[in-house]
Tab-separated table of N, CA, C and O in Angstrom:
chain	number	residue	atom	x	y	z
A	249	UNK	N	-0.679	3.552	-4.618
A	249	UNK	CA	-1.311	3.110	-3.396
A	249	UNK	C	-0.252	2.827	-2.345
A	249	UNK	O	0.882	2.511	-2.704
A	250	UNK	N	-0.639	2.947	-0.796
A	250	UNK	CA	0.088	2.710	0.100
A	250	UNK	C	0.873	1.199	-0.050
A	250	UNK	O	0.327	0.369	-0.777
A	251	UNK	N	1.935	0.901	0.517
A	251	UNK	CA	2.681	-0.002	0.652
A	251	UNK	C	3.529	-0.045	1.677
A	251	UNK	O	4.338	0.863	1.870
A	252	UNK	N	3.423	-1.243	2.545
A	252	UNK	CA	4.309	-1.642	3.690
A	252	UNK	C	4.912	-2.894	3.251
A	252	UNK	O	4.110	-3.609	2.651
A	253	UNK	N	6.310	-3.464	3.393
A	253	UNK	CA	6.532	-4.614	3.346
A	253	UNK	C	7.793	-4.883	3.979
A	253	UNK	O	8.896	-4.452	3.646
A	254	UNK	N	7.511	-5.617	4.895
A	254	UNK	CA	8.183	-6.028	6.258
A	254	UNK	C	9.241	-7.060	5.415
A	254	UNK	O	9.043	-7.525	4.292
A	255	UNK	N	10.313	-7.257	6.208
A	255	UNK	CA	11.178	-8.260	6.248
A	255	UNK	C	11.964	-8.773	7.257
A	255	UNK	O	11.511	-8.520	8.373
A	256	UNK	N	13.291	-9.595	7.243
A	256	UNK	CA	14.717	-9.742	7.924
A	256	UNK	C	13.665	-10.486	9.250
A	256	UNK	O	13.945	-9.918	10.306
A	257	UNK	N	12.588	-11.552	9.454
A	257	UNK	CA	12.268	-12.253	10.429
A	257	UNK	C	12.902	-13.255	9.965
A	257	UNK	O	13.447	-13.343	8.865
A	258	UNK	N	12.809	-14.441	11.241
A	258	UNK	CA	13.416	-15.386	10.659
A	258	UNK	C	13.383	-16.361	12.534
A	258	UNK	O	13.195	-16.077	13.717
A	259	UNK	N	13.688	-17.506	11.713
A	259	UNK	CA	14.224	-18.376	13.251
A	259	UNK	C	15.231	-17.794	14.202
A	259	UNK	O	15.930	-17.175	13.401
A	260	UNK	N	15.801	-17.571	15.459
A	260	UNK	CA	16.608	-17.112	16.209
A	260	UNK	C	16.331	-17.548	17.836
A	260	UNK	O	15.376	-17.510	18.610
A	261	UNK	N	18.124	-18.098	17.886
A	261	UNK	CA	18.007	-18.743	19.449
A	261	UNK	C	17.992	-17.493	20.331
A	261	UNK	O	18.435	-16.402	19.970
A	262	UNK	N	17.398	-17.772	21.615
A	262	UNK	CA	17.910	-17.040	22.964
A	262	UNK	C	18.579	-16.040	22.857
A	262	UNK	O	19.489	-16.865	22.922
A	263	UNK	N	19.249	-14.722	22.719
A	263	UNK	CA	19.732	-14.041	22.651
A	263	UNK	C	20.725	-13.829	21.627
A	263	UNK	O	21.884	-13.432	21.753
A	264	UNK	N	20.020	-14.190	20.490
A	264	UNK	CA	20.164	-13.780	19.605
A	264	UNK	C	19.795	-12.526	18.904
A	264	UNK	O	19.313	-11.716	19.695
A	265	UNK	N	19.866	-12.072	17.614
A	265	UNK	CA	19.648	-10.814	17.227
A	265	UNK	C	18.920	-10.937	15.863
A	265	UNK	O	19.299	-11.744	15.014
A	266	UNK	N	17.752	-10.022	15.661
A	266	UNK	CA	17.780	-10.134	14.209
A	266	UNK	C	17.319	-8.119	13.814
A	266	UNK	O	16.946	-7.250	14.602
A	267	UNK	N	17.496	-8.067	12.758
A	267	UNK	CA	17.469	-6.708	11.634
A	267	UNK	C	15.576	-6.757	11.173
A	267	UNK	O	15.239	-7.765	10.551
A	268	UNK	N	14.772	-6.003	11.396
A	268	UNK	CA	13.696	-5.896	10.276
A	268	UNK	C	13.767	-4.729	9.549
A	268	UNK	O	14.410	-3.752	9.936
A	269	UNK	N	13.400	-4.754	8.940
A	269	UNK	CA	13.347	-3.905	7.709
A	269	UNK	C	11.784	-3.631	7.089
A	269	UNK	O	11.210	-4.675	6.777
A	270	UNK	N	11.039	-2.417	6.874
A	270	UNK	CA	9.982	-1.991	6.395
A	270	UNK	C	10.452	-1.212	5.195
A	270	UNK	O	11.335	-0.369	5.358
A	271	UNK	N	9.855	-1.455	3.825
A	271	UNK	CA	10.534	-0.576	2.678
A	271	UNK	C	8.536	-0.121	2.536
A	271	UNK	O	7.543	-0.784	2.833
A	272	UNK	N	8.672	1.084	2.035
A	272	UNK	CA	7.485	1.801	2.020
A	272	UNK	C	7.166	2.380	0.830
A	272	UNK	O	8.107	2.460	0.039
A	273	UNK	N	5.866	2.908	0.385
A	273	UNK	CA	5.559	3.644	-0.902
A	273	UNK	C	4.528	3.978	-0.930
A	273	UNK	O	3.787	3.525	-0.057
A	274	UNK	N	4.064	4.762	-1.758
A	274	UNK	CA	2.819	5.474	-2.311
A	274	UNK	C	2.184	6.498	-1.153
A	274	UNK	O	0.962	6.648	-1.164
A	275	UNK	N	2.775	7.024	-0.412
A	275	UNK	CA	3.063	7.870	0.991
A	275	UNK	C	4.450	8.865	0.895
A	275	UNK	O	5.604	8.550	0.605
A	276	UNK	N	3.807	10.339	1.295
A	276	UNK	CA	5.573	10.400	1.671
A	276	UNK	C	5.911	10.304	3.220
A	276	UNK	O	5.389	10.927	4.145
A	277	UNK	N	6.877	9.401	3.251
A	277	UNK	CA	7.429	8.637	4.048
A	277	UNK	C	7.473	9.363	5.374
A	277	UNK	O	6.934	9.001	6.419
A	278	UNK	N	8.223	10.481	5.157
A	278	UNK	CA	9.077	11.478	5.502
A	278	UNK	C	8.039	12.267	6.637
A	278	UNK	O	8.352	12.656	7.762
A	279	UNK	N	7.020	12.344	6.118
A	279	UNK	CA	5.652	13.257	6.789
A	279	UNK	C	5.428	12.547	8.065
A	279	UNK	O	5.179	13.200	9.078
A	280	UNK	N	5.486	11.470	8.086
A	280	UNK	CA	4.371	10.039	9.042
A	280	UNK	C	5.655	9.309	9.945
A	280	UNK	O	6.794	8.907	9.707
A	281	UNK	N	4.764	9.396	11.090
A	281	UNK	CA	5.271	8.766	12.216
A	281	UNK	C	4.798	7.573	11.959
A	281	UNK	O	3.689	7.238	11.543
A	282	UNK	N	6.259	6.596	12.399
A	282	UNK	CA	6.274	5.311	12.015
A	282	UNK	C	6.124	4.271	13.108
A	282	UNK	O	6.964	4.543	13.966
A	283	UNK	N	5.534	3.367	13.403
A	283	UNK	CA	5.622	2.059	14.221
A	283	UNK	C	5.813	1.078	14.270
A	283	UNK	O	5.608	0.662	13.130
A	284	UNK	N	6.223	-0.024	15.119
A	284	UNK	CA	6.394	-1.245	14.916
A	284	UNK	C	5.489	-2.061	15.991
A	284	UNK	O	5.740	-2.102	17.195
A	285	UNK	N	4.448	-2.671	15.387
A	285	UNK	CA	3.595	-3.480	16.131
A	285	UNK	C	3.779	-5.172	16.800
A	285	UNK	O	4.831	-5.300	16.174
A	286	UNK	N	3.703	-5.921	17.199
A	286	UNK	CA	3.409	-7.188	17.111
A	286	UNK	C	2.717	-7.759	17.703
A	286	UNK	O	2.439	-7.210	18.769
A	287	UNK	N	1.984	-9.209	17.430
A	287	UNK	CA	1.001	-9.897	18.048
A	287	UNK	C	1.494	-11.802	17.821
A	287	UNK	O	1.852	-12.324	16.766
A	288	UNK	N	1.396	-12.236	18.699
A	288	UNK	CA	1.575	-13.614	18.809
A	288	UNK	C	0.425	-14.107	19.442
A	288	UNK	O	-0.166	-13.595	20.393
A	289	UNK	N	0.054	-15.516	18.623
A	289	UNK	CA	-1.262	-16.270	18.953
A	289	UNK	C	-1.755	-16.066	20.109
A	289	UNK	O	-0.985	-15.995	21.066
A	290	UNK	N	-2.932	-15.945	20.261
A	290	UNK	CA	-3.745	-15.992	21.064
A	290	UNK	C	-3.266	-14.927	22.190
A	290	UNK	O	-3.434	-15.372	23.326
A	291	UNK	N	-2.738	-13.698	22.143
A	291	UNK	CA	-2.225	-12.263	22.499
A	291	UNK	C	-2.983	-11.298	21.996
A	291	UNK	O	-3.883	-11.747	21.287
A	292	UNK	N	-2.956	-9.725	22.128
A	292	UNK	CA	-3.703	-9.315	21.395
A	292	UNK	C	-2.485	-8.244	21.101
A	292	UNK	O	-1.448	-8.136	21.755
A	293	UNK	N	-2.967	-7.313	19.691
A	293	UNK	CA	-1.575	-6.794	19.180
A	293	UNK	C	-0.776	-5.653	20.094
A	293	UNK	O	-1.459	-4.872	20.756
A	294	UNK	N	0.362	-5.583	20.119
A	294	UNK	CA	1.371	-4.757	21.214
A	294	UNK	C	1.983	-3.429	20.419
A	294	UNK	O	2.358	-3.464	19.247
A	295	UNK	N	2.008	-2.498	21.096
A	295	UNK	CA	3.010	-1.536	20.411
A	295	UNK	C	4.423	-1.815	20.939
A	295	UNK	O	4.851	-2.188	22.031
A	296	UNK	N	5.171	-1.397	19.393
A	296	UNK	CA	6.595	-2.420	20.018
A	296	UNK	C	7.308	-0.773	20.437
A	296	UNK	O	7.732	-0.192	21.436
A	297	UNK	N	7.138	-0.546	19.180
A	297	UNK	CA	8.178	1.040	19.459
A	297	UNK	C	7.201	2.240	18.053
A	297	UNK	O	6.393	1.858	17.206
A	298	UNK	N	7.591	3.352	18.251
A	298	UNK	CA	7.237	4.422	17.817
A	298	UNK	C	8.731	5.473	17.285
A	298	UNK	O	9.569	6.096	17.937
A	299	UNK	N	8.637	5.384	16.642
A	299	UNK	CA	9.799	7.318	16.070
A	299	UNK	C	9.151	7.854	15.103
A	299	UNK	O	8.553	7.337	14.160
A	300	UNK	N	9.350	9.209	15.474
A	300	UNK	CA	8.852	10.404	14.962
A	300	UNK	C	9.263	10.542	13.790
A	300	UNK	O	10.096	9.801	13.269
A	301	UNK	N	8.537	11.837	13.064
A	301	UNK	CA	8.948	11.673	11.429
A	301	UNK	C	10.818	11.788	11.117
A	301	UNK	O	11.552	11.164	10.351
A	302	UNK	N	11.074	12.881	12.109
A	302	UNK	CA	13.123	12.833	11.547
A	302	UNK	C	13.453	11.885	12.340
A	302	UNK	O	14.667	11.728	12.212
A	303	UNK	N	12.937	10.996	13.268
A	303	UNK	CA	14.007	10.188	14.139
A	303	UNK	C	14.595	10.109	15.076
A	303	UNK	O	15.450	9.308	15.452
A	304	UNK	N	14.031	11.193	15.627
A	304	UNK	CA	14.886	12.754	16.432
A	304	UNK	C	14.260	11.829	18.147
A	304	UNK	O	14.975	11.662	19.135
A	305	UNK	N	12.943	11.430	18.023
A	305	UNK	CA	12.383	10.696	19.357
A	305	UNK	C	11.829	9.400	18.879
A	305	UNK	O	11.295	9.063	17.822
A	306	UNK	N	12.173	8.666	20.186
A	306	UNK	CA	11.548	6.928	20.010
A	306	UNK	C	11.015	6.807	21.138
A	306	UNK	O	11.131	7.663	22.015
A	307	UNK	N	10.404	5.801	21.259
A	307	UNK	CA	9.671	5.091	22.438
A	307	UNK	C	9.540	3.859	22.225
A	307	UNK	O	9.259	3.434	21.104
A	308	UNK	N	9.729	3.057	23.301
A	308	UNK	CA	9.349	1.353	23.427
A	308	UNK	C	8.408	0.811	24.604
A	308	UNK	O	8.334	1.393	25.686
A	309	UNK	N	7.823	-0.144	24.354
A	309	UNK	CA	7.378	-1.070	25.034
A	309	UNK	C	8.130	-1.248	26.328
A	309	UNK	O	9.355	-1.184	26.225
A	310	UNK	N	7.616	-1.462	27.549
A	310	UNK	CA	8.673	-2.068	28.609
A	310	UNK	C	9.290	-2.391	28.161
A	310	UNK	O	10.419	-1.937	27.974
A	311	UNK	N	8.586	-3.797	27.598
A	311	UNK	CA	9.222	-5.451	27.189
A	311	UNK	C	10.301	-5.105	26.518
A	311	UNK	O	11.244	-5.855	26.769
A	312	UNK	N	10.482	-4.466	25.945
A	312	UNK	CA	12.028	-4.103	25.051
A	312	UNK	C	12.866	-3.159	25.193
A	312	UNK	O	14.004	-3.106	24.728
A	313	UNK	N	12.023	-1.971	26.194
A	313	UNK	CA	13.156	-1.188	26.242
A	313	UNK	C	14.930	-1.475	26.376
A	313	UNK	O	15.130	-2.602	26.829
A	314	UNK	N	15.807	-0.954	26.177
A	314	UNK	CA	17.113	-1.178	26.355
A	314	UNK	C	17.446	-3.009	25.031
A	314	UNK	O	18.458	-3.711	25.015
A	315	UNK	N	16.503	-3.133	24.403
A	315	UNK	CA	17.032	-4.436	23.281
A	315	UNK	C	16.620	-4.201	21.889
A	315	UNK	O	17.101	-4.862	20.969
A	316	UNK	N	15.593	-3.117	21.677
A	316	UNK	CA	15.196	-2.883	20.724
A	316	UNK	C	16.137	-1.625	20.156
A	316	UNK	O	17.111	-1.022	20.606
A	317	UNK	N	15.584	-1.569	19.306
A	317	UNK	CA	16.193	0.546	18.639
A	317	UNK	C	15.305	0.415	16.841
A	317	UNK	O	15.501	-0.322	15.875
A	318	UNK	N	14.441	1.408	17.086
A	318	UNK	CA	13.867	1.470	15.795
A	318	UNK	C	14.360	2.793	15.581
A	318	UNK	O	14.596	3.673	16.409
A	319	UNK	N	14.487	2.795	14.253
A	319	UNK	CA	15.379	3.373	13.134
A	319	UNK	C	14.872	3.781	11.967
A	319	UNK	O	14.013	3.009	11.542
A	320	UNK	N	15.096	4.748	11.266
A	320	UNK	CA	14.181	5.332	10.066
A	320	UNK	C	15.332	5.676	8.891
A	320	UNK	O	16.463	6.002	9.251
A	321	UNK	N	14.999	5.590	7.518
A	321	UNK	CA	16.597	6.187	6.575
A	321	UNK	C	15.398	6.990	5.768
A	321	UNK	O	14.974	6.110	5.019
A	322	UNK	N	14.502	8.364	5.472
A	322	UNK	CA	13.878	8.998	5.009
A	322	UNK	C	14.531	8.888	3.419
A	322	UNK	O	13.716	8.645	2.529
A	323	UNK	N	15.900	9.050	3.053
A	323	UNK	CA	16.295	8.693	1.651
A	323	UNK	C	15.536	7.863	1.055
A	323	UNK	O	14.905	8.197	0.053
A	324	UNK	N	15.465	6.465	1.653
A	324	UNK	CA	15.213	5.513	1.122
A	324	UNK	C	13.666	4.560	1.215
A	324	UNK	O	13.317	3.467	0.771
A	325	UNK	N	13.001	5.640	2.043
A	325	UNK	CA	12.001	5.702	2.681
A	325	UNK	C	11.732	3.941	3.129
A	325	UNK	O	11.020	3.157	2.501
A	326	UNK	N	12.708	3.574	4.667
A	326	UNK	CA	12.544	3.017	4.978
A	326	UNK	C	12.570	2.473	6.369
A	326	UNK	O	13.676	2.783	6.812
A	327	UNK	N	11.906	1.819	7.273
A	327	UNK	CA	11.812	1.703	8.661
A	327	UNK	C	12.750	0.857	9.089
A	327	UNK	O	13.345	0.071	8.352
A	328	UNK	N	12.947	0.991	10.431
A	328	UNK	CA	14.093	-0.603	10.923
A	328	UNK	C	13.546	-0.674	12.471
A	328	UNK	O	12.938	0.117	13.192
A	329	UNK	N	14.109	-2.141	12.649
A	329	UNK	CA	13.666	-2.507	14.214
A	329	UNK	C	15.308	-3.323	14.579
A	329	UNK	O	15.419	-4.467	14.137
A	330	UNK	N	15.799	-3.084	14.895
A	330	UNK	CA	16.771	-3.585	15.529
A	330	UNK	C	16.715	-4.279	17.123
A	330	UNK	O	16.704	-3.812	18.262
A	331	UNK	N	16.690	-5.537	16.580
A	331	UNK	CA	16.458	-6.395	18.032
A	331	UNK	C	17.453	-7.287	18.618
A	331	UNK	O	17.991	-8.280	18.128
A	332	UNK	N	17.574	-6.816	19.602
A	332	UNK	CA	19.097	-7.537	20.276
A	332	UNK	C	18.501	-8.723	21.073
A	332	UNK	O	17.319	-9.015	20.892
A	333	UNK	N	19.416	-9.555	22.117
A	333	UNK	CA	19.002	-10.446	23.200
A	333	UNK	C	17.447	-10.608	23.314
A	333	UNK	O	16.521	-10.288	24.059
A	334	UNK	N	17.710	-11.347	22.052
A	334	UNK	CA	15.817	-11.813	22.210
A	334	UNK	C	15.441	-12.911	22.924
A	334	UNK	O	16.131	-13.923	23.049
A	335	UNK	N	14.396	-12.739	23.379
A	335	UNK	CA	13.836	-13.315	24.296
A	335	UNK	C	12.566	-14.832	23.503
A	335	UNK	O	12.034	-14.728	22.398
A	336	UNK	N	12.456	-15.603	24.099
A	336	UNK	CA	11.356	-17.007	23.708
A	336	UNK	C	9.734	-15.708	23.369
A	336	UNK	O	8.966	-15.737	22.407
A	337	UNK	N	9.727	-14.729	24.577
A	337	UNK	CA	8.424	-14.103	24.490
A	337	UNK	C	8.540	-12.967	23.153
A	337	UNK	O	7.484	-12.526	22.699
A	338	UNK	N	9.533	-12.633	22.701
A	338	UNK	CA	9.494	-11.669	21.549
A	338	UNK	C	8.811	-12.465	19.877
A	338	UNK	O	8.515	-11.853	18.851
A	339	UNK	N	8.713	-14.322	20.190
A	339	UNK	CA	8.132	-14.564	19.246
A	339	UNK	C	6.869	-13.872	18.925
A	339	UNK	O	6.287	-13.395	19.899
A	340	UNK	N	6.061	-13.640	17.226
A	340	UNK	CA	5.261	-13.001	17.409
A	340	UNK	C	5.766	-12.705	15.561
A	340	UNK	O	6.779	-12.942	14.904
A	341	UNK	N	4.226	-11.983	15.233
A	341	UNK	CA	4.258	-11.422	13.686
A	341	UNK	C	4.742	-9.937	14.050
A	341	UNK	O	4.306	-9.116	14.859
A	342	UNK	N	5.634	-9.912	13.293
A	342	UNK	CA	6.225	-8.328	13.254
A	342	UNK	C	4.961	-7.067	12.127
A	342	UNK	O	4.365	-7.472	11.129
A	343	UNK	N	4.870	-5.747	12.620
A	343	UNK	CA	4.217	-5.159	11.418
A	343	UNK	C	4.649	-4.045	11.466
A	343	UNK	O	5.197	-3.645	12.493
A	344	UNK	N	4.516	-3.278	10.388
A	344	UNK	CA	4.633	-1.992	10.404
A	344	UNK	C	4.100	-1.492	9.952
A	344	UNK	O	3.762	-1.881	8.834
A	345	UNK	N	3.515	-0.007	10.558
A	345	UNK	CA	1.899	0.994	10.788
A	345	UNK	C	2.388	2.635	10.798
A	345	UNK	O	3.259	3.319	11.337
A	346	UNK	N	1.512	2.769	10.064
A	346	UNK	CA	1.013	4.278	10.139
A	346	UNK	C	-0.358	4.333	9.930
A	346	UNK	O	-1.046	3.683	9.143
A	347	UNK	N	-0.785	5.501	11.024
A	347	UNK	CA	-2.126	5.853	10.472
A	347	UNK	C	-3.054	4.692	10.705
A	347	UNK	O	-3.096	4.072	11.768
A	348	UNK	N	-3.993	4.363	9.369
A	348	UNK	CA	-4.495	2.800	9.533
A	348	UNK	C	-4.108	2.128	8.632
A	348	UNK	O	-5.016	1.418	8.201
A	349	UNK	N	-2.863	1.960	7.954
A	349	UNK	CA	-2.182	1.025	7.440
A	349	UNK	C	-1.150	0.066	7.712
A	349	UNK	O	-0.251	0.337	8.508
A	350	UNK	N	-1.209	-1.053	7.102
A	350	UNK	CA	-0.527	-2.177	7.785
A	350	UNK	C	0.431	-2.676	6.960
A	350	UNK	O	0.542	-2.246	5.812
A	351	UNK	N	1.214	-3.618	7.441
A	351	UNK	CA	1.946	-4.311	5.991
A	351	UNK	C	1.228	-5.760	6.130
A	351	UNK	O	0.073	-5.966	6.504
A	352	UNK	N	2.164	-6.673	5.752
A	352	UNK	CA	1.829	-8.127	5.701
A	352	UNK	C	2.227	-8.644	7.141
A	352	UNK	O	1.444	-9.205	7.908
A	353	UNK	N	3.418	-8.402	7.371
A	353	UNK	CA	4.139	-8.474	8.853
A	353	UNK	C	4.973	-9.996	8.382
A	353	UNK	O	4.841	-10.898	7.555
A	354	UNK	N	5.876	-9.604	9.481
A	354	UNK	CA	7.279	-10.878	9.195
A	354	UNK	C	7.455	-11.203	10.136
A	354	UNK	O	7.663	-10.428	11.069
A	355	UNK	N	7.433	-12.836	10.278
A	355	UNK	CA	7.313	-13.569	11.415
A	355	UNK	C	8.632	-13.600	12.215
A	355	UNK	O	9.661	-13.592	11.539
A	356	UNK	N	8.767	-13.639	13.769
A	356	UNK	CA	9.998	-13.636	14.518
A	356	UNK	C	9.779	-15.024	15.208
A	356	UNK	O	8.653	-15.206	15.672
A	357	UNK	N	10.836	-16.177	15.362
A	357	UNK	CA	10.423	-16.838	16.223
A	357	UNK	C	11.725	-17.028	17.066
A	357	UNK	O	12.713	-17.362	16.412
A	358	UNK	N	11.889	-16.864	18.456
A	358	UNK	CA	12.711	-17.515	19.109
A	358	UNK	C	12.937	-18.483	20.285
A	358	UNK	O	12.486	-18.372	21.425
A	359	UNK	N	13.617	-19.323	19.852
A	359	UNK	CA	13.337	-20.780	20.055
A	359	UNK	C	14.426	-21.380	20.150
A	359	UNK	O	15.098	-21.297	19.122
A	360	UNK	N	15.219	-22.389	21.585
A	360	UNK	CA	16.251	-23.112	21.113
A	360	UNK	C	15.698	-24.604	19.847
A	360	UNK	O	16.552	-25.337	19.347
């Protein structure tokens, strides 16, 4: 069966940085365009970024263009979100999607 499972959220000040990580299964990986979603209370859910099955094209959100970079390793069949100079508004549940599947999602909060 399908499997998403998010990680690498965590507390982080002001321009700070953090790594997520999506490890995947019961899919091949490799086929499916990958995303990174998020939603914070009382928001409704955002597309963060998008890359194609090799990696080859991305897309972001305004809100992140130029801080984000999502990232794919097909070996290991696994996703990444790389988030730089984060912002108080990037708090929010992280997820990662294909298709109509979801993971659990990993919380980001940033906060002095």
């Amino acid at each position: 069966q399908v499997q998403l499972v998010e990680s690498g959220g965590g507390l982080v000040q002001p321009g700070g940085s953090l790594r997520l990580s999506c490890r995947t299964s019961g899919f091949t990986f490799r086929y499916r365009v990958m995303s990174w979603y998020r939603q914070a209370p009382g928001k409704e859910r955002e597309l963060v970024a998008r890359i194609s099955k090799d990696g080859g094209f991305k897309k972001y959100a305004d809100s992140v263009t130029g801080r984000f970079t999502c990232s794919r390793d097909n070996a290991k069949n696994t996703l990444y979100l790389q988030m730089n100079s984060l912002k108080p508004e990037d708090t929010a549940m992280y997820y990662c999607n294909f298709d109509d599947y979801w993971g659990q999602g990993t919380q980001v909060t940033v906060s002095s």
